[in-house]
Amino acid sequence: MPTNHPDAVRAIVRDAGLSLPDEPEWFMTTDLSGHPRRAGPAPYECVAAVEGSVVEAEVRHPSAGVVARGSMAVIGTDAIADRIETDPAHRRLGLGSVVMGALAERAMARGAKAGILIASTEGRGLYAALGWANNAIVLIAKPPIPAV
């Protein structure tokens, strides 16, 4: 549930018998026209492809294969980013930024103007550094775990 009143939503969710993870997620948006594009460091190579309304990008390393990836679904003028991931052994090299830039570029070529995503606490810093704005906290309620 996206909310700007997380404490009230937490109380309602708990009163309903549902649980919430310790870390919230974040609903973020950006104007794709200002999204930075970056090249990865050598020897990494970014490859992007479009299939229907989905844009996919991968960063590859000659000896490790695919080390970062992500996708965006273009719906009208919106592009929804999903599953942006970097292999732990290849983090802190800017590869997430490379993936996001390639996705934004291809999504704009398909008519997208706005980027939308739900970020984990871990990913939020990357997106904020790329100009994405926090619009709301996202709380994901789960049913209680049944006793065994």
Coordinates of C-alpha atoms in Angstrom, one line a residue, residues 24-101:
P24 CA 9.4 -0.3 4.0
E25 CA 9.7 0.2 0.2
W26 CA 9.5 3.4 -1.7
F27 CA 7.3 4.6 -4.5
M28 CA 9.5 6.7 -6.7
T29 CA 9.1 8.6 -10.0
T30 CA 11.2 10.6 -12.4
D31 CA 11.1 12.6 -15.7
L32 CA 13.0 10.3 -18.0
S33 CA 14.2 13.2 -20.2
G34 CA 16.6 14.2 -17.5
H35 CA 17.8 10.6 -16.6
P36 CA 21.6 10.3 -16.8
R37 CA 23.1 7.8 -19.2
R38 CA 26.4 6.2 -18.2
A39 CA 28.8 3.8 -19.8
G40 CA 30.2 1.0 -17.7
P41 CA 33.8 0.7 -16.8
A42 CA 35.9 -1.6 -19.0
P43 CA 35.6 -4.5 -19.6
Y44 CA 31.8 -4.4 -18.8
E45 CA 29.4 -4.1 -21.7
C46 CA 25.8 -3.1 -21.6
V47 CA 23.3 -4.7 -24.0
A48 CA 19.7 -3.6 -24.3
A49 CA 16.8 -5.2 -26.2
V50 CA 13.1 -4.4 -26.7
E51 CA 10.4 -7.1 -27.0
G52 CA 6.9 -5.7 -27.4
S53 CA 6.4 -3.2 -24.6
V54 CA 9.2 -4.5 -22.4
V55 CA 12.7 -3.1 -22.4
E56 CA 15.5 -5.2 -20.9
A57 CA 19.1 -4.3 -20.2
E58 CA 22.0 -6.4 -19.1
V59 CA 25.6 -5.6 -18.2
R60 CA 28.0 -8.4 -19.0
H61 CA 31.5 -9.1 -17.9
P62 CA 33.7 -11.3 -20.2
S63 CA 34.5 -13.9 -17.6
A64 CA 31.4 -13.6 -15.3
G65 CA 28.5 -13.3 -17.8
V66 CA 25.5 -11.2 -16.8
V67 CA 26.3 -9.3 -13.7
A68 CA 23.6 -6.6 -13.7
R69 CA 20.1 -6.5 -15.2
G70 CA 16.7 -4.9 -15.2
S71 CA 13.6 -4.3 -17.2
M72 CA 11.0 -1.5 -17.9
A73 CA 7.5 -2.0 -19.1
V74 CA 6.3 0.9 -21.3
I75 CA 2.6 1.6 -20.9
G76 CA 1.6 4.8 -22.8
T77 CA 3.9 7.5 -21.6
D78 CA 4.9 5.6 -18.4
A79 CA 7.8 3.2 -17.9
I80 CA 7.7 0.9 -14.9
A81 CA 11.1 -0.3 -13.8
D82 CA 11.4 -3.8 -12.3
R83 CA 13.9 -6.2 -11.0
I84 CA 17.0 -4.0 -11.2
E85 CA 19.7 -6.2 -9.8
T86 CA 23.5 -6.3 -9.6
D87 CA 25.5 -9.3 -8.6
P88 CA 27.0 -8.7 -5.1
A89 CA 30.5 -9.3 -6.4
H90 CA 30.1 -6.5 -9.0
R91 CA 28.4 -3.8 -6.9
R92 CA 29.8 -0.3 -6.3
L93 CA 31.0 0.0 -9.9
G94 CA 28.1 2.0 -11.2
L95 CA 26.5 -0.9 -13.0
G96 CA 23.0 -0.2 -11.6
S97 CA 23.3 3.3 -13.1
V98 CA 24.4 1.9 -16.4
V99 CA 21.3 -0.4 -16.5
M100 CA 18.9 2.4 -15.5
G101 CA 20.3 4.7 -18.1

